[in-house]
Each structure stands twice: as structure tokens, then as C-alpha cells.
């Protein structure tokens, strides 16, 4: 087995998380514009619309601004809102771009510093909007990473091989010398392995006994005890 030279990490749920659930963020913004919204109904609508919308809307890839504008409109339509006030979508974009609305998991900053000091190359590979780099910067994480690949910018998303191979090409690291860690069994674990990388699954809830509950096992890469 090739010596490990790079670690690729998912973003949301792996490095950071929203301070409020996404349906609540949608409902809070809508209420500021005079809409009476049920948070549970918004949550159901978000899942339904995400499943129904194609990967491209009007030529725009998933998680780009035009795609999200359509997503937002359909979510509120399905949750029973009348015509959407024009300020709702811009305020939602601002909310999700604001680093103050996110929380970095406690072990992440010192762990990233440790991996960097050990000479490992680091990348973020995430199904996220093109604003991911700016959000990581606002969270104080961007300087730790050599490469950031978001699906909205790359126009390819996990579990497809292409998003992993793009990150590896930018790192100039072969797949067999890289490990990917993320919180989705299909998109992260199976997708990375199919692309030739080593992979580990993260489940911070602890419900999956086969998964890590934090990123702390990565410290073993530096301490001489490779994570299982």
C-alpha cells in the first residue's frame, strides 16, 4: 500500500454544521418578510424539491445561484406560502454565506494544523455551492487546505469519480496515496473507494457503529497509529 500523502474531507457535517437546522433558517428569513411558515412543512418540502429538481435547471448546475433560486421558490410553494416576496431569496443566500451561522467542530482546527505540520496535503471535496471557499475563509479554515473543490463549481458531484479525480489532480497526488473522510455512506465512503481512494465514514450521531464519531482518528496518521 502506498504511503498516505493526502487527506480529502467533506465539508458540511464533517468540518462544520449550521447552528440552526436549515428548515428553521428558511422559516426565520420568511417570517422577516411577513410569511407565516411551518418549519416542519418547509423541511418536508426541501427534501421533496431536492429529489425532484434535475441536476441542471436552465443550464445551471445544482447548488449554483440560479438552481437555488428555483429550489427556494418551489420549497415555499410546496409548503403553502403565497407569492414569494422578492427579498426572501437574497436574504437566504446571505444567511448561508454568513460564517456566523455555522459552527466548526471542536477537533477540526487543531487536527488540521497537526496534519499540515506532518506534511500531508489537504483538500475539501464537497457537494456545495461555489461559495464554499469563501465560507471556509470566514470560518478560519481555508488556510489549512491546499485545494477546495465544490460540486457547484466543478459541475460534478459525489459519488461520481470525477470530483475526486479533479481534487487529486490539483493536489498532484495519486488516488492510492489519499484518504477521503465524509458523513455520507454512498457519496463519501463508496464514492471515494470507487475512485480508488481509501475512505472512512463519519457519523457524529454515533448511530453507525462502523463509523467514526469525530475526525480525531486522523491524528493517528501523525502519531504512527493509522486509523482503522
mmCIF file of C-alpha atoms in Angstrom:
data_model
loop_
_atom_site.group_PDB
_atom_site.id
_atom_site.type_symbol
_atom_site.label_atom_id
_atom_site.label_comp_id
_atom_site.label_asym_id
_atom_site.label_seq_id
_atom_site.Cartn_x
_atom_site.Cartn_y
_atom_site.Cartn_z
ATOM 1 C CA UNK A 1 0.000 0.000 0.000
ATOM 2 C CA UNK A 2 1.303 3.460 -0.927
ATOM 3 C CA UNK A 3 2.257 5.777 1.936
ATOM 4 C CA UNK A 4 -0.515 8.253 2.689
ATOM 5 C CA UNK A 5 0.228 11.700 1.253
ATOM 6 C CA UNK A 6 -3.147 13.463 1.249
ATOM 7 C CA UNK A 7 -6.411 13.685 3.184
ATOM 8 C CA UNK A 8 -9.632 14.780 1.487
ATOM 9 C CA UNK A 9 -12.543 15.907 3.657
ATOM 10 C CA UNK A 10 -16.214 16.571 3.152
ATOM 11 C CA UNK A 11 -17.489 19.977 4.343
ATOM 12 C CA UNK A 12 -20.955 20.164 5.938
ATOM 13 C CA UNK A 13 -21.412 17.688 8.783
ATOM 14 C CA UNK A 14 -17.705 16.872 8.679
ATOM 15 C CA UNK A 15 -15.850 20.149 9.225
ATOM 16 C CA UNK A 16 -18.747 22.357 10.294
ATOM 17 C CA UNK A 17 -22.519 22.430 10.742
ATOM 18 C CA UNK A 18 -25.280 25.038 10.637
ATOM 19 C CA UNK A 19 -26.046 26.493 14.060
ATOM 20 C CA UNK A 20 -29.763 26.208 13.263
ATOM 21 C CA UNK A 21 -31.405 23.477 11.156
ATOM 22 C CA UNK A 22 -31.831 24.507 7.529
ATOM 23 C CA UNK A 23 -35.653 24.480 7.635
ATOM 24 C CA UNK A 24 -35.514 26.859 10.600
ATOM 25 C CA UNK A 25 -33.166 29.179 8.703
ATOM 26 C CA UNK A 26 -35.637 29.230 5.818
ATOM 27 C CA UNK A 27 -38.573 29.839 8.150
ATOM 28 C CA UNK A 28 -36.790 32.607 10.068
ATOM 29 C CA UNK A 29 -35.975 34.504 6.861
ATOM 30 C CA UNK A 30 -39.508 34.055 5.534
ATOM 31 C CA UNK A 31 -41.038 35.387 8.755
ATOM 32 C CA UNK A 32 -38.952 38.539 8.480
ATOM 33 C CA UNK A 33 -40.711 39.094 5.151
ATOM 34 C CA UNK A 34 -44.170 38.563 6.590
ATOM 35 C CA UNK A 35 -44.701 34.923 5.633
ATOM 36 C CA UNK A 36 -46.207 32.576 8.191
ATOM 37 C CA UNK A 37 -44.249 29.358 7.650
ATOM 38 C CA UNK A 38 -44.362 25.964 9.295
ATOM 39 C CA UNK A 39 -40.827 24.700 9.865
ATOM 40 C CA UNK A 40 -41.809 21.031 9.555
ATOM 41 C CA UNK A 41 -43.605 21.710 6.277
ATOM 42 C CA UNK A 42 -40.538 23.505 4.954
ATOM 43 C CA UNK A 43 -38.343 20.548 5.933
ATOM 44 C CA UNK A 44 -40.583 18.131 4.059
ATOM 45 C CA UNK A 45 -40.706 20.428 1.038
ATOM 46 C CA UNK A 46 -36.914 20.788 0.979
ATOM 47 C CA UNK A 47 -36.484 17.014 0.761
ATOM 48 C CA UNK A 48 -39.171 16.667 -1.914
ATOM 49 C CA UNK A 49 -37.902 19.512 -4.083
ATOM 50 C CA UNK A 50 -34.282 18.381 -3.825
ATOM 51 C CA UNK A 51 -35.315 14.927 -5.033
ATOM 52 C CA UNK A 52 -37.472 16.324 -7.842
ATOM 53 C CA UNK A 53 -35.289 19.070 -9.293
ATOM 54 C CA UNK A 54 -32.887 17.949 -12.048
ATOM 55 C CA UNK A 55 -29.170 18.410 -11.626
ATOM 56 C CA UNK A 56 -29.371 21.286 -14.123
ATOM 57 C CA UNK A 57 -32.039 23.967 -14.105
ATOM 58 C CA UNK A 58 -31.978 26.202 -17.155
ATOM 59 C CA UNK A 59 -28.411 25.110 -17.822
ATOM 60 C CA UNK A 60 -27.244 25.928 -14.276
ATOM 61 C CA UNK A 61 -25.733 23.126 -12.192
ATOM 62 C CA UNK A 62 -27.078 22.055 -8.809
ATOM 63 C CA UNK A 63 -26.208 24.402 -5.909
ATOM 64 C CA UNK A 64 -25.369 27.353 -8.137
ATOM 65 C CA UNK A 65 -27.381 30.524 -7.520
ATOM 66 C CA UNK A 66 -29.883 30.063 -10.393
ATOM 67 C CA UNK A 67 -30.516 26.469 -9.313
ATOM 68 C CA UNK A 68 -31.079 27.578 -5.718
ATOM 69 C CA UNK A 69 -33.425 30.376 -6.804
ATOM 70 C CA UNK A 70 -35.665 27.740 -8.384
ATOM 71 C CA UNK A 71 -35.234 25.478 -5.348
ATOM 72 C CA UNK A 72 -36.231 28.228 -2.912
ATOM 73 C CA UNK A 73 -39.306 29.203 -4.925
ATOM 74 C CA UNK A 74 -40.522 25.606 -5.127
ATOM 75 C CA UNK A 75 -39.859 24.902 -1.448
ATOM 76 C CA UNK A 76 -42.069 27.780 -0.349
ATOM 77 C CA UNK A 77 -44.720 26.940 -2.950
ATOM 78 C CA UNK A 78 -44.897 23.347 -1.669
ATOM 79 C CA UNK A 79 -45.049 24.479 1.949
ATOM 80 C CA UNK A 80 -48.134 26.582 1.248
ATOM 81 C CA UNK A 81 -46.665 30.072 1.030
ATOM 82 C CA UNK A 82 -48.278 32.590 -1.319
ATOM 83 C CA UNK A 83 -46.212 34.520 -3.873
ATOM 84 C CA UNK A 84 -42.671 34.800 -2.572
ATOM 85 C CA UNK A 85 -41.533 38.320 -1.565
ATOM 86 C CA UNK A 86 -38.525 39.340 -3.692
ATOM 87 C CA UNK A 87 -36.219 39.732 -0.703
ATOM 88 C CA UNK A 88 -36.504 36.167 0.584
ATOM 89 C CA UNK A 89 -34.035 34.500 -1.805
ATOM 90 C CA UNK A 90 -31.324 37.198 -1.452
ATOM 91 C CA UNK A 91 -31.631 37.046 2.340
ATOM 92 C CA UNK A 92 -31.313 33.255 2.271
ATOM 93 C CA UNK A 93 -28.187 33.482 0.117
ATOM 94 C CA UNK A 94 -26.746 35.977 2.603
ATOM 95 C CA UNK A 95 -27.627 33.745 5.563
ATOM 96 C CA UNK A 96 -25.888 30.704 4.100
ATOM 97 C CA UNK A 97 -22.845 32.783 3.134
ATOM 98 C CA UNK A 98 -22.501 34.180 6.657
ATOM 99 C CA UNK A 99 -19.918 32.227 8.647
ATOM 100 C CA UNK A 100 -21.633 33.312 11.888
ATOM 101 C CA UNK A 101 -24.467 30.920 11.029
ATOM 102 C CA UNK A 102 -22.115 27.924 11.133
ATOM 103 C CA UNK A 103 -20.141 26.145 13.855
ATOM 104 C CA UNK A 104 -16.789 24.439 13.294
ATOM 105 C CA UNK A 105 -16.489 21.122 15.135
ATOM 106 C CA UNK A 106 -14.130 21.442 18.088
ATOM 107 C CA UNK A 107 -11.490 18.939 16.991
ATOM 108 C CA UNK A 108 -11.167 20.289 13.460
ATOM 109 C CA UNK A 109 -8.742 23.267 13.701
ATOM 110 C CA UNK A 110 -6.054 21.582 15.848
ATOM 111 C CA UNK A 111 -6.332 18.389 13.812
ATOM 112 C CA UNK A 112 -5.867 20.223 10.516
ATOM 113 C CA UNK A 113 -2.835 22.019 11.927
ATOM 114 C CA UNK A 114 -1.362 18.699 13.027
ATOM 115 C CA UNK A 115 -1.900 17.075 9.629
ATOM 116 C CA UNK A 116 -0.342 20.056 7.859
ATOM 117 C CA UNK A 117 2.708 20.040 10.141
ATOM 118 C CA UNK A 118 3.155 16.368 9.325
ATOM 119 C CA UNK A 119 3.429 17.252 5.633
ATOM 120 C CA UNK A 120 0.101 15.870 4.439
ATOM 121 C CA UNK A 121 -1.695 17.643 1.611
ATOM 122 C CA UNK A 122 -5.274 18.589 2.465
ATOM 123 C CA UNK A 123 -8.372 19.139 0.346
ATOM 124 C CA UNK A 124 -12.082 19.750 0.799
ATOM 125 C CA UNK A 125 -14.325 17.829 -1.601
ATOM 126 C CA UNK A 126 -17.980 18.669 -1.113
ATOM 127 C CA UNK A 127 -21.362 18.798 -2.798
ATOM 128 C CA UNK A 128 -21.762 22.514 -2.073
ATOM 129 C CA UNK A 129 -22.240 25.836 -3.795
ATOM 130 C CA UNK A 130 -19.385 27.756 -5.452
ATOM 131 C CA UNK A 131 -19.260 29.928 -2.308
ATOM 132 C CA UNK A 132 -17.616 27.129 -0.303
ATOM 133 C CA UNK A 133 -14.140 28.658 -0.424
ATOM 134 C CA UNK A 134 -15.405 31.989 0.913
ATOM 135 C CA UNK A 135 -17.319 30.228 3.708
ATOM 136 C CA UNK A 136 -14.228 28.237 4.727
ATOM 137 C CA UNK A 137 -12.298 31.509 4.812
ATOM 138 C CA UNK A 138 -14.934 33.083 7.052
ATOM 139 C CA UNK A 139 -14.734 30.085 9.373
ATOM 140 C CA UNK A 140 -10.953 30.373 9.618
ATOM 141 C CA UNK A 141 -10.358 27.055 7.853
ATOM 142 C CA UNK A 142 -9.337 27.998 4.321
ATOM 143 C CA UNK A 143 -5.624 28.449 5.076
ATOM 144 C CA UNK A 144 -5.363 24.808 6.130
ATOM 145 C CA UNK A 145 -6.313 23.479 2.699
ATOM 146 C CA UNK A 146 -4.296 23.198 -0.494
ATOM 147 C CA UNK A 147 -7.380 22.564 -2.634
ATOM 148 C CA UNK A 148 -11.136 23.208 -2.322
ATOM 149 C CA UNK A 149 -13.462 21.515 -4.806
ATOM 150 C CA UNK A 150 -17.193 22.226 -4.660
ATOM 151 C CA UNK A 151 -19.637 20.419 -6.904
ATOM 152 C CA UNK A 152 -21.286 23.710 -7.843
ATOM 153 C CA UNK A 153 -18.023 24.973 -9.330
ATOM 154 C CA UNK A 154 -16.734 21.683 -10.743
ATOM 155 C CA UNK A 155 -20.157 20.716 -12.144
ATOM 156 C CA UNK A 156 -19.666 17.142 -10.974
ATOM 157 C CA UNK A 157 -20.775 15.820 -7.611
ATOM 158 C CA UNK A 158 -20.115 12.957 -5.267
ATOM 159 C CA UNK A 159 -20.321 9.987 -5.574
ATOM 160 C CA UNK A 160 -19.094 10.446 -9.181
ATOM 161 C CA UNK A 161 -15.411 9.666 -9.712
ATOM 162 C CA UNK A 162 -14.794 12.988 -11.419
ATOM 163 C CA UNK A 163 -14.962 15.202 -8.346
ATOM 164 C CA UNK A 164 -12.400 13.063 -6.532
ATOM 165 C CA UNK A 165 -10.064 12.795 -9.519
ATOM 166 C CA UNK A 166 -10.253 16.576 -10.011
ATOM 167 C CA UNK A 167 -9.144 17.159 -6.421
ATOM 168 C CA UNK A 168 -6.357 14.597 -6.755
ATOM 169 C CA UNK A 169 -5.129 16.190 -9.973
ATOM 170 C CA UNK A 170 -4.976 19.590 -8.287
ATOM 171 C CA UNK A 171 -3.104 18.055 -5.361
ATOM 172 C CA UNK A 172 -0.850 16.122 -7.769
ATOM 173 C CA UNK A 173 -1.405 13.017 -5.645
ATOM 174 C CA UNK A 174 -2.381 9.518 -6.917
ATOM 175 C CA UNK A 175 -5.631 8.030 -5.618
ATOM 176 C CA UNK A 176 -3.888 5.194 -3.793
ATOM 177 C CA UNK A 177 -1.962 7.732 -1.674
ATOM 178 C CA UNK A 178 -5.095 9.566 -0.499
ATOM 179 C CA UNK A 179 -7.786 9.080 2.148
ATOM 180 C CA UNK A 180 -11.246 10.662 2.000
ATOM 181 C CA UNK A 181 -13.494 11.149 5.035
ATOM 182 C CA UNK A 182 -17.138 12.239 4.959
ATOM 183 C CA UNK A 183 -20.525 11.658 6.533
ATOM 184 C CA UNK A 184 -22.467 10.036 3.682
ATOM 185 C CA UNK A 185 -22.048 6.314 3.088
ATOM 186 C CA UNK A 186 -22.827 6.465 -0.650
ATOM 187 C CA UNK A 187 -21.389 9.847 -1.607
ATOM 188 C CA UNK A 188 -18.286 9.767 0.568
ATOM 189 C CA UNK A 189 -17.371 6.220 1.548
ATOM 190 C CA UNK A 190 -18.484 4.301 -1.542
ATOM 191 C CA UNK A 191 -17.773 7.137 -3.967
ATOM 192 C CA UNK A 192 -14.205 7.613 -2.789
ATOM 193 C CA UNK A 193 -13.450 3.896 -2.759
ATOM 194 C CA UNK A 194 -14.818 3.505 -6.276
ATOM 195 C CA UNK A 195 -12.452 6.289 -7.358
ATOM 196 C CA UNK A 196 -9.507 4.347 -5.906
ATOM 197 C CA UNK A 197 -9.030 6.234 -2.637
ATOM 198 C CA UNK A 198 -9.008 4.889 0.867
ATOM 199 C CA UNK A 199 -12.078 6.106 2.733
ATOM 200 C CA UNK A 200 -13.626 6.372 6.167
ATOM 201 C CA UNK A 201 -17.208 7.144 7.161
ATOM 202 C CA UNK A 202 -18.049 9.757 9.793
ATOM 203 C CA UNK A 203 -21.273 9.603 11.836
ATOM 204 C CA UNK A 204 -21.254 12.205 14.578
ATOM 205 C CA UNK A 205 -24.567 10.886 15.943
ATOM 206 C CA UNK A 206 -22.909 7.596 16.898
ATOM 207 C CA UNK A 207 -25.751 5.561 15.405
ATOM 208 C CA UNK A 208 -23.494 3.767 12.903
ATOM 209 C CA UNK A 209 -21.139 1.587 14.916
ATOM 210 C CA UNK A 210 -18.873 1.098 11.885
ATOM 211 C CA UNK A 211 -18.207 4.842 11.528
ATOM 212 C CA UNK A 212 -16.024 7.364 13.323
ATOM 213 C CA UNK A 213 -17.863 9.760 15.633
ATOM 214 C CA UNK A 214 -15.294 12.564 15.188
ATOM 215 C CA UNK A 215 -12.289 13.236 12.977
ATOM 216 C CA UNK A 216 -9.940 12.539 15.898
ATOM 217 C CA UNK A 217 -8.814 9.140 14.496
ATOM 218 C CA UNK A 218 -6.992 11.076 11.768
ATOM 219 C CA UNK A 219 -4.459 12.079 14.400
ATOM 220 C CA UNK A 220 -3.197 8.500 14.154
ATOM 221 C CA UNK A 221 -1.769 9.343 10.742
ATOM 222 C CA UNK A 222 0.709 11.592 12.528
ATOM 223 C CA UNK A 223 1.119 9.645 15.741
ATOM 224 C CA UNK A 224 2.038 6.433 13.973
ATOM 225 C CA UNK A 225 -1.271 4.637 14.625
ATOM 226 C CA UNK A 226 -3.156 4.704 11.329
ATOM 227 C CA UNK A 227 -6.945 4.893 11.822
ATOM 228 C CA UNK A 228 -8.832 1.691 11.180
#
